[in-house]
mmCIF file of C-alpha atoms in Angstrom:
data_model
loop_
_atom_site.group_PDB
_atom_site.id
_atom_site.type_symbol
_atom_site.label_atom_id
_atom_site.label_comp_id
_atom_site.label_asym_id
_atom_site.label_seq_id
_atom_site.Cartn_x
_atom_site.Cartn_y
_atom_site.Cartn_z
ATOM 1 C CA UNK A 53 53.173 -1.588 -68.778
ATOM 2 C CA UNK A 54 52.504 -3.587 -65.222
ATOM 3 C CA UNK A 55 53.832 -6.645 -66.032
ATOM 4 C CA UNK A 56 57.327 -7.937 -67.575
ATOM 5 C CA UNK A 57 58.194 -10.587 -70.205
ATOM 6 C CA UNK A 58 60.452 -11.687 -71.195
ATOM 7 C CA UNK A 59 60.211 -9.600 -74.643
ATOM 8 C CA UNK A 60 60.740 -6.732 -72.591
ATOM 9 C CA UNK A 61 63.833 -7.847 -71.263
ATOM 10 C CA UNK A 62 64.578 -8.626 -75.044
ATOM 11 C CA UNK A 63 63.505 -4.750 -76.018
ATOM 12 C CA UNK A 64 66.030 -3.949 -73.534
ATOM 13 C CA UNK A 65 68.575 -5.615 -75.157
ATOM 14 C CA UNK A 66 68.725 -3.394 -77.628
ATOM 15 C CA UNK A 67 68.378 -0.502 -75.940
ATOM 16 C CA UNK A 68 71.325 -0.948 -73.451
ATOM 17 C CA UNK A 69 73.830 -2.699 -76.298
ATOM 18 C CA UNK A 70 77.121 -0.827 -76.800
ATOM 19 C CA UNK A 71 75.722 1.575 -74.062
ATOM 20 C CA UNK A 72 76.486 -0.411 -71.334
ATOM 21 C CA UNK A 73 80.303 -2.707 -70.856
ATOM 22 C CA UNK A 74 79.610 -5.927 -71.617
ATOM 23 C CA UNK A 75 79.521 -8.767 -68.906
ATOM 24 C CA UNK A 76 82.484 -10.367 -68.065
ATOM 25 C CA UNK A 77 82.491 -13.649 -66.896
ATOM 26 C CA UNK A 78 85.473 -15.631 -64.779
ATOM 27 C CA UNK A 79 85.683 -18.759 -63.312
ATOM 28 C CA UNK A 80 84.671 -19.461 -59.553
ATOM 29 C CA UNK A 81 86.022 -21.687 -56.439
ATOM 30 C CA UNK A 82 85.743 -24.799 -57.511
ATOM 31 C CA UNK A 83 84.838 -26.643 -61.388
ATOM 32 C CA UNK A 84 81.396 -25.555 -62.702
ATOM 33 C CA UNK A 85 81.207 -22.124 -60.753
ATOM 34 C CA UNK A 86 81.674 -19.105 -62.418
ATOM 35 C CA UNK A 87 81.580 -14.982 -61.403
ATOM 36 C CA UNK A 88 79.707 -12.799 -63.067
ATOM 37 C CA UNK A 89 81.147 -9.981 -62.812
ATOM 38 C CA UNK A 90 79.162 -6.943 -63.005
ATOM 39 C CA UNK A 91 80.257 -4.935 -60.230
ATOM 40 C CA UNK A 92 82.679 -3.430 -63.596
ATOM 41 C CA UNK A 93 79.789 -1.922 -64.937
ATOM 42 C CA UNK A 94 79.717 1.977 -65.694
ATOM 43 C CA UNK A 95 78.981 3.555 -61.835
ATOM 44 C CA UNK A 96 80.052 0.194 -60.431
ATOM 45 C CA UNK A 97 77.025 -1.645 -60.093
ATOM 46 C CA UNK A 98 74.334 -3.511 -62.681
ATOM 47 C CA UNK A 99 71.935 -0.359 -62.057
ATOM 48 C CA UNK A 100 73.168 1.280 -65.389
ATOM 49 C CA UNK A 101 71.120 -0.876 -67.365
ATOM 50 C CA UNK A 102 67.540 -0.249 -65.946
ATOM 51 C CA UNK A 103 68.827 3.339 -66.061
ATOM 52 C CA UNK A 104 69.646 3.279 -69.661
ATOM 53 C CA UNK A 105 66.949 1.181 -70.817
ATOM 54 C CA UNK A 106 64.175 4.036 -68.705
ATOM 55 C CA UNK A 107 65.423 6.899 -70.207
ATOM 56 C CA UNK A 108 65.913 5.402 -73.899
ATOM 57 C CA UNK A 109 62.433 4.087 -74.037
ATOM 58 C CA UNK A 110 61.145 6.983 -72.567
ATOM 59 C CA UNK A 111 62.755 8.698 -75.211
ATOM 60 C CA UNK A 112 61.584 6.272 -78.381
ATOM 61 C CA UNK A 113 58.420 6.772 -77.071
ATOM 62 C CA UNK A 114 58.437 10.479 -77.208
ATOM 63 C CA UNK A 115 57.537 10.481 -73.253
ATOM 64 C CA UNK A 116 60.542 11.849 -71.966
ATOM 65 C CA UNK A 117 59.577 15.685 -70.765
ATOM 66 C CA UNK A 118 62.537 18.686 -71.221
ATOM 67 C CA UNK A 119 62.509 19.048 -67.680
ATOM 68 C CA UNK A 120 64.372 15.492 -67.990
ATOM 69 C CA UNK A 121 64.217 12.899 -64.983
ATOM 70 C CA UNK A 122 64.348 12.860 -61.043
ATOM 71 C CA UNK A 123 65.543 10.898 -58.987
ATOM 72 C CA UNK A 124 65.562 10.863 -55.135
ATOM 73 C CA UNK A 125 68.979 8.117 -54.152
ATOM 74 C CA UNK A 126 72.348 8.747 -52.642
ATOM 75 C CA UNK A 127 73.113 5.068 -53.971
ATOM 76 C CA UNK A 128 73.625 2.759 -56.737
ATOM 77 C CA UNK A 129 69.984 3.744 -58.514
ATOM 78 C CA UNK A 130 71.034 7.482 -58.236
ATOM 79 C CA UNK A 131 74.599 7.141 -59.340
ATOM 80 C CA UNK A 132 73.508 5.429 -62.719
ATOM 81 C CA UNK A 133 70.531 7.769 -63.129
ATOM 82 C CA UNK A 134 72.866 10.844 -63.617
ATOM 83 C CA UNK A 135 75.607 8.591 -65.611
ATOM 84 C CA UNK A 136 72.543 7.302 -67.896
ATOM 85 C CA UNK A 137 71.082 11.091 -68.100
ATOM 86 C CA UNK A 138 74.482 12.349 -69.387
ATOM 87 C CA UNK A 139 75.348 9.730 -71.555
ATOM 88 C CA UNK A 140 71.701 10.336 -73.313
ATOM 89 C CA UNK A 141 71.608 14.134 -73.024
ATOM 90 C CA UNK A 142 69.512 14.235 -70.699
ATOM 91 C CA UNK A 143 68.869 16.661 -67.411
ATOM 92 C CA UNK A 144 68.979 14.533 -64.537
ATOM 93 C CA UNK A 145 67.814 16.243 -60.941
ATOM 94 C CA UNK A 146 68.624 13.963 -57.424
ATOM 95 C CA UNK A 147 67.612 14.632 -54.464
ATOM 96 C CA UNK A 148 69.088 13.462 -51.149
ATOM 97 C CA UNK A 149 69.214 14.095 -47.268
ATOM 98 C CA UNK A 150 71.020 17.273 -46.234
ATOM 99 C CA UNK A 151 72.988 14.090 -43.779
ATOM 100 C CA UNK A 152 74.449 12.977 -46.754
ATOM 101 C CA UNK A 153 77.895 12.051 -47.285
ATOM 102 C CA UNK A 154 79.607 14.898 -49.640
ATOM 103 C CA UNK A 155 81.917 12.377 -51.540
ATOM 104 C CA UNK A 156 78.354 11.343 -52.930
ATOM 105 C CA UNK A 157 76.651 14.594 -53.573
ATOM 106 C CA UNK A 158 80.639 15.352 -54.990
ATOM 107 C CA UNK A 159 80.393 12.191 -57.341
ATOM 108 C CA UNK A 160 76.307 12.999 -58.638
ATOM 109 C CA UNK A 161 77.619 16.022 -59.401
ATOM 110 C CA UNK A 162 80.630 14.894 -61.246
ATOM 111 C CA UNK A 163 78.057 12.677 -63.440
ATOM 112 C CA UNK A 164 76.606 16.209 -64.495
ATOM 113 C CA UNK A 165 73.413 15.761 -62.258
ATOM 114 C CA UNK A 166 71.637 18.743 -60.605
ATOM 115 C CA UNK A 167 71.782 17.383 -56.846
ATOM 116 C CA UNK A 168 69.467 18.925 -54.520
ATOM 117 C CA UNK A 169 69.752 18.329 -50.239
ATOM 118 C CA UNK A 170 66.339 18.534 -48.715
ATOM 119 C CA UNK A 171 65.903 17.610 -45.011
ATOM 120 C CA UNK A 172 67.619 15.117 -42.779
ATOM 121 C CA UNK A 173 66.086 11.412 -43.516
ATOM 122 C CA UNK A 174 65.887 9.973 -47.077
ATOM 123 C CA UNK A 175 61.796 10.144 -46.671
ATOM 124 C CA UNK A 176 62.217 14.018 -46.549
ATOM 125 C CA UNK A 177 64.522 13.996 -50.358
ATOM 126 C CA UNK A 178 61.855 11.463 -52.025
ATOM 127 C CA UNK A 179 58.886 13.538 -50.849
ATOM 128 C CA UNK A 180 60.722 16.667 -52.370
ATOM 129 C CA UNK A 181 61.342 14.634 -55.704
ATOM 130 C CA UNK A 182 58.023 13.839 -55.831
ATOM 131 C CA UNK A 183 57.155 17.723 -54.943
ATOM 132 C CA UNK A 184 59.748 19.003 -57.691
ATOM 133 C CA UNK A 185 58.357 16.424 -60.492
ATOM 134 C CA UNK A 186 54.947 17.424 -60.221
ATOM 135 C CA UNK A 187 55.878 21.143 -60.407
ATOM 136 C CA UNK A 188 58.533 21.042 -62.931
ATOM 137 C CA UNK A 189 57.108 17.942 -64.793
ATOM 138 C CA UNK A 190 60.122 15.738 -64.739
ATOM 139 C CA UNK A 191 60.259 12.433 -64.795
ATOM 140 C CA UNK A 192 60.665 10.622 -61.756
ATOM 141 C CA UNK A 193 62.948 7.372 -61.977
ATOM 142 C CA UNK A 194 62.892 4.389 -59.366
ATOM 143 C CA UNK A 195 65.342 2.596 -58.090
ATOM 144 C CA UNK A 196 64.168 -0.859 -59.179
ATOM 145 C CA UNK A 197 59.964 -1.096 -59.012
ATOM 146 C CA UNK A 198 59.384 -0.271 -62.759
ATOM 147 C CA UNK A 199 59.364 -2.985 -65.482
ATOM 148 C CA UNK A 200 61.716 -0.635 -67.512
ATOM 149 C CA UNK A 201 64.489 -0.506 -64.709
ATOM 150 C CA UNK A 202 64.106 -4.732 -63.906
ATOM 151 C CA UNK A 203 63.757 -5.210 -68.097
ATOM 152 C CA UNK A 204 67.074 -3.345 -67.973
ATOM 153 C CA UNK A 205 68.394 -5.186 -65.331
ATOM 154 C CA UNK A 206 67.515 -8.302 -66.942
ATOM 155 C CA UNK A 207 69.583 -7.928 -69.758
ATOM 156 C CA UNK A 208 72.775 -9.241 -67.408
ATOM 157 C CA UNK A 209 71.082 -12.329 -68.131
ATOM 158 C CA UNK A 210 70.904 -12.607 -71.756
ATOM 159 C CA UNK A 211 74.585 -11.870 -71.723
ATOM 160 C CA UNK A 212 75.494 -14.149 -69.615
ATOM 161 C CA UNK A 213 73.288 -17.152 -71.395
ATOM 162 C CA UNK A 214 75.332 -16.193 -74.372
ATOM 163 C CA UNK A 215 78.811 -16.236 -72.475
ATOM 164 C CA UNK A 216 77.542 -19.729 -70.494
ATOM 165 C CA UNK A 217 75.128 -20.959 -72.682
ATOM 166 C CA UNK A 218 75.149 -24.977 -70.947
ATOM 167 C CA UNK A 219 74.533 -23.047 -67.543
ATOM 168 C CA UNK A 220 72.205 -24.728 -65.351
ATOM 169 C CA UNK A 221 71.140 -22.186 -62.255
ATOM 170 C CA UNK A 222 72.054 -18.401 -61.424
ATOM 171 C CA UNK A 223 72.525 -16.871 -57.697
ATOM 172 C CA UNK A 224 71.942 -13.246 -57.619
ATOM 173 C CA UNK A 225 71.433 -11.374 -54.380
ATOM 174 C CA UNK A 226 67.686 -9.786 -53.615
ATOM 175 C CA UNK A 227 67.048 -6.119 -52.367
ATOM 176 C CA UNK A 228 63.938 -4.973 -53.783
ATOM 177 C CA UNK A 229 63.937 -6.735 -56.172
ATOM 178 C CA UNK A 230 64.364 -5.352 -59.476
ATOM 179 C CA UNK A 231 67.343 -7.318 -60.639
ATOM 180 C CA UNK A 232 65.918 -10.339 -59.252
ATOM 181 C CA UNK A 233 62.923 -9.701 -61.528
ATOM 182 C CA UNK A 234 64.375 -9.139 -64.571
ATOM 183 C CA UNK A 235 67.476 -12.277 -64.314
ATOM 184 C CA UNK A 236 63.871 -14.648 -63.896
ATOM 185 C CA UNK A 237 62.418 -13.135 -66.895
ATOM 186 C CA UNK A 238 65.440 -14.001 -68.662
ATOM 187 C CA UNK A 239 66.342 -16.956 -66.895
ATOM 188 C CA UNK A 240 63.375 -19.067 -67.058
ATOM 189 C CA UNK A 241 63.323 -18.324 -71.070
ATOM 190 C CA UNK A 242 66.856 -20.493 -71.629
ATOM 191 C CA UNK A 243 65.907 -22.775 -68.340
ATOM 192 C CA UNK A 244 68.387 -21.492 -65.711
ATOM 193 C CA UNK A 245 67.066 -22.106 -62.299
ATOM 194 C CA UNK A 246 66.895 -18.731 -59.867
ATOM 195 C CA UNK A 247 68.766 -18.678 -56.979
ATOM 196 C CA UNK A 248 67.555 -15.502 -54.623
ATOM 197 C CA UNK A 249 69.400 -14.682 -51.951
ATOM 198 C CA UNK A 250 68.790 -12.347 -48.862
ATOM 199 C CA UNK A 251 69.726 -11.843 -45.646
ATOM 200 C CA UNK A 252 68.212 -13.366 -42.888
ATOM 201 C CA UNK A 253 67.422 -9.495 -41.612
ATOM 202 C CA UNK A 254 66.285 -8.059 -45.400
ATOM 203 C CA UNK A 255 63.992 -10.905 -46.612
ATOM 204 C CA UNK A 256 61.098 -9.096 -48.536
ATOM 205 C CA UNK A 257 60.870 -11.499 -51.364
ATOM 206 C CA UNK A 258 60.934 -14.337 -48.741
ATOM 207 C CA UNK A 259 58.779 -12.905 -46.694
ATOM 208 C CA UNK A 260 56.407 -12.257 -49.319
ATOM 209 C CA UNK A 261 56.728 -16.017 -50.740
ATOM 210 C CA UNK A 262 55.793 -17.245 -47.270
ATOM 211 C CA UNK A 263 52.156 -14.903 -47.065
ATOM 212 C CA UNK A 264 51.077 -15.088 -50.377
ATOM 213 C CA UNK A 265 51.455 -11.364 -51.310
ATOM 214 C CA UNK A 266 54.229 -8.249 -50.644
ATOM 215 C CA UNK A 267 54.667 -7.241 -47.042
ATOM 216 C CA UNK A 268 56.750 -5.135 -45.021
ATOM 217 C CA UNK A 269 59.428 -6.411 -43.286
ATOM 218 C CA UNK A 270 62.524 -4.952 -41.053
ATOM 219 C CA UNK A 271 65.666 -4.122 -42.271
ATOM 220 C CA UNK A 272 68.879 -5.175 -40.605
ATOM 221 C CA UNK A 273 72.051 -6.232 -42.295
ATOM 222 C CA UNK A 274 75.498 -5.497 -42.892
ATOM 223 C CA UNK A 275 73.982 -5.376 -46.555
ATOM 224 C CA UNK A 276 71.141 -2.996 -45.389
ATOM 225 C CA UNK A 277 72.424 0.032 -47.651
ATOM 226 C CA UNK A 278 71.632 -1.930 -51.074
ATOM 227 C CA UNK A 279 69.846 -4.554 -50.085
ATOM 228 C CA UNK A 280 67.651 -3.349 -47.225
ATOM 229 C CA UNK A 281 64.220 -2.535 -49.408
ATOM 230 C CA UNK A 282 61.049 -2.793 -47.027
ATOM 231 C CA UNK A 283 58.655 -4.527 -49.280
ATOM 232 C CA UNK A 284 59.691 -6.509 -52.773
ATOM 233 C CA UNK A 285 58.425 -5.562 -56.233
ATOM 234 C CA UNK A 286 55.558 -7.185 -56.937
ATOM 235 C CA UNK A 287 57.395 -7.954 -60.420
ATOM 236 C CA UNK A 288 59.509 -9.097 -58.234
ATOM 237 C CA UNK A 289 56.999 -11.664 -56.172
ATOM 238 C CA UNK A 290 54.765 -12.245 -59.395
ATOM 239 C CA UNK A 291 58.461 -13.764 -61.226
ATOM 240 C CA UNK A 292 59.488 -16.208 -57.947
ATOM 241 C CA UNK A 293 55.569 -17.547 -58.004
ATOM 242 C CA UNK A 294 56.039 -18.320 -61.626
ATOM 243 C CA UNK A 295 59.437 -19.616 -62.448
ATOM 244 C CA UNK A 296 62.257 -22.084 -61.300
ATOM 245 C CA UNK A 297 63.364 -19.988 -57.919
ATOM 246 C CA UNK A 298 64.496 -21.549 -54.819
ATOM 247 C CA UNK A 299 64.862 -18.377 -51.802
ATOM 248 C CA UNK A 300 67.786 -18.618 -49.669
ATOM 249 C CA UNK A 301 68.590 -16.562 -46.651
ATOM 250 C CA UNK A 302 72.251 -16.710 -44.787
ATOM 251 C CA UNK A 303 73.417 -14.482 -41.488
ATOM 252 C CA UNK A 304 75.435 -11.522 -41.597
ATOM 253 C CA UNK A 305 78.501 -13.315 -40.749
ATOM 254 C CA UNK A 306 78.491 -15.143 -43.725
ATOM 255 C CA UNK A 307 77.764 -12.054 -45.947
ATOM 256 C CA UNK A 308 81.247 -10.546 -43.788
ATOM 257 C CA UNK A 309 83.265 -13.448 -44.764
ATOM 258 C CA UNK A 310 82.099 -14.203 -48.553
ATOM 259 C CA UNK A 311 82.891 -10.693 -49.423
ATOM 260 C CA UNK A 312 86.587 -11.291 -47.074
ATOM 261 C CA UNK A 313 87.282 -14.639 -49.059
ATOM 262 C CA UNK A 314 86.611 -12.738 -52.720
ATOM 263 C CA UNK A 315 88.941 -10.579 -51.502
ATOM 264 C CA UNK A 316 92.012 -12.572 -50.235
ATOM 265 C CA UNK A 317 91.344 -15.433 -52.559
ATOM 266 C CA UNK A 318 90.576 -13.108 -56.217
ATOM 267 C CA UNK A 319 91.807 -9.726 -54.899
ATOM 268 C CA UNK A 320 87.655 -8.714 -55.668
ATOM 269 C CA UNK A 321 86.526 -6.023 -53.748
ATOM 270 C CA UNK A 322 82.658 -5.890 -53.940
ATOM 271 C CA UNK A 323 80.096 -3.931 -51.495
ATOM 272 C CA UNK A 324 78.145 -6.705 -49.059
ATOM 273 C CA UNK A 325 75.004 -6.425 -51.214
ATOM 274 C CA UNK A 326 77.409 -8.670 -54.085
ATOM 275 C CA UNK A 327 79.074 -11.055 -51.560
ATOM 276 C CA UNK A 328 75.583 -12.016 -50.519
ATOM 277 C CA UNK A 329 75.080 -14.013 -53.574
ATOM 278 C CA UNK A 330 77.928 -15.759 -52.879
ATOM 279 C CA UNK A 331 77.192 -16.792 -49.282
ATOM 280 C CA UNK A 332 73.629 -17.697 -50.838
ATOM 281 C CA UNK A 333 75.703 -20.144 -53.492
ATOM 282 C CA UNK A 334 77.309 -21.964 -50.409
ATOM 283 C CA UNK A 335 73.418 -22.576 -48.258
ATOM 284 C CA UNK A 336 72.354 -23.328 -51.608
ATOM 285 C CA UNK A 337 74.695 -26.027 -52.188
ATOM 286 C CA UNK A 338 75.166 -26.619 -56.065
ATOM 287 C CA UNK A 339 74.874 -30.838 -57.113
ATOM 288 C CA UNK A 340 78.102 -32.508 -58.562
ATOM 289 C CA UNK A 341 78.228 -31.199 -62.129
ATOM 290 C CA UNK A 342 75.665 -28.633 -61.869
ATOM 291 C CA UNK A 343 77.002 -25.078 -63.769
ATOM 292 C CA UNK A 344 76.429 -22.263 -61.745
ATOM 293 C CA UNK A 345 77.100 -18.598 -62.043
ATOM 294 C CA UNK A 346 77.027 -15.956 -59.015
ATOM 295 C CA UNK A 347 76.409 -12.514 -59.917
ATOM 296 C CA UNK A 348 78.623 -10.067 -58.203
ATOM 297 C CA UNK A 349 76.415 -7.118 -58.636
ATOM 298 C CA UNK A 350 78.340 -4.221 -57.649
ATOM 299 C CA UNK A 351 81.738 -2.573 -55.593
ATOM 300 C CA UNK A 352 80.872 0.384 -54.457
ATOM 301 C CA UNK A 353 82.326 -0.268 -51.193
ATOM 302 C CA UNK A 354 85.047 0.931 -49.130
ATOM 303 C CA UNK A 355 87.430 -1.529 -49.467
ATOM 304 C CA UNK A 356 89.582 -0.595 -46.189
ATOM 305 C CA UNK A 357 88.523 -2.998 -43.798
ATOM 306 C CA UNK A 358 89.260 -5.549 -46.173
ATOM 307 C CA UNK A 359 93.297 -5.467 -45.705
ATOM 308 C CA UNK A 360 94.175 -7.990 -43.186
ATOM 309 C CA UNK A 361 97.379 -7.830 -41.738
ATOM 310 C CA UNK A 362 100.032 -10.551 -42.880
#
């Protein structure tokens, strides 16, 4: 499986149904604009379903070894890779950076997942995943560049065609680009026009639009943590060559104060990686009557520096 369809996303469906909460939808700034609001999802972010939809084909197909899967993420991608693993009996082993933070390792841990600290830089925990999955046979999970995590992803899209079914475009915010990948699949198969957003200092699917083919590009944004993948997906790159996607990039500062105004006008509290799509909404610039959803992907976040005093 190198490619995705939008069958797969379909499959998925499935797979992830009464597994995963249900999208909830509410309505946006102004008439016609609506929130998608996945950042409710189990482990706070839309990474459950690629997790879920991995590990439950893995297991249909009869693929899915006893030494269970591996993972090596501190973030979103690792959180729902233990919460999937538990929820499907299975053993789920992450790796990260002896550097990092312990309320993480304490919540991986709390999700039932073996969590293993190997050297000081992220590079050091994914070449000990990779070490400990040949050895022990595990399967090793990916954050987003596998047509089973984007089909998963993808499957926010089908639900929200059903909630919105007269929806014209969708703005979802663009890391590496497995969520991206899978909305398009969907997307393009009930007509909704793509939206991807970056920042101006994380643009690998832009980047990669502009030559032809993925590249590496530098990384630096507020929205780095989630959003601040070196190279796109080629799933990723393959979908925006194929399908109705305009690319938008918008500055930090407008990341900063779209995730500000969620919070002081909805009381929303959503990591900078979600209030991307939103900034992306207001460069993109929506026609009068056009129906447009944002996807507020997830909120794990620290909300403190989002209190402004009276």
């Amino acid at each position: 499986m190198d490619d995705l369809r939008y069958e797969d996303v379909k499959a998925a469906t499935g797979r992830v149904e009464g597994r995963v909460r249900p999208l909830a939808v509410a309505p946006g700034d102004f008439g016609g604009t609506w929130f998608a609001l996945e950042f409710l999802q189990h482990t706070g972010s839309f990474k459950a379903r690629g997790a879920i939809n991995f590990i439950r084909s893995h297991q249909e197909a009869g693929t899915l070894p006893e030494a269970g899967v591996t993972i090596a993420s501190g973030g979103n991608a690792g959180l729902a890779c233990a919460w999937a693993a538990r929820a499907q009996g299975v053993r789920a082993t992450v790796f990260l950076p002896e550097t990092a933070p312990p309320v993480k390792v304490a919540r991986l841990r709390g999700y039932g997942a073996d969590v293993r600290l190997s050297g000081r830089e992220y590079a050091d925990a994914l070449d000990a995943c990779r070490a400990y999955a040949a050895e022990s046979g595990a399967l090793a999970s990916h954050a987003y560049d596998h047509p089973l995590i984007a089909a998963g992803a993808g499957t926010l899209m089908e639900e929200l065609h059903q909630r919105l079914p007269g929806l014209d475009t969708v703005v979802v915010s663009v890391g590496g680009g497995g969520l991206f990948a899978g909305v398009a699949a969907s997307a393009h198969e009930h007509g909704v026009r793509v939206v991807a957003v970056e920042p101006e200092e994380c643009r690998a699917l832009n980047a990669a639009l502009q030559a032809g083919e993925v590249v590496d590009v530098p990384v630096r944004s507020v929205a780095a943590d989630a959003l601040g993948a070196r190279r796109v997906t080629p799933l990723a790159l393959d979908a925006a060559l194929r399908y109705d996607v305009r690319s938008v990039l918008v500055p930090d500062e407008e990341i900063v104060r779209a995730r500000q105004d969620l919070w002081d006008g909805h009381r929303i509290a959503v990591e900078h990686a979600a209030s991307t799509a939103l900034a992306g909404l207001r460069a993109y610039g929506p026609a009068e009557g056009e129906r447009v959803a944002v996807v507020l992907c997830g909120a794990n976040t620290d909300p403190g520096d989002l209190t402004r005093p009276a």
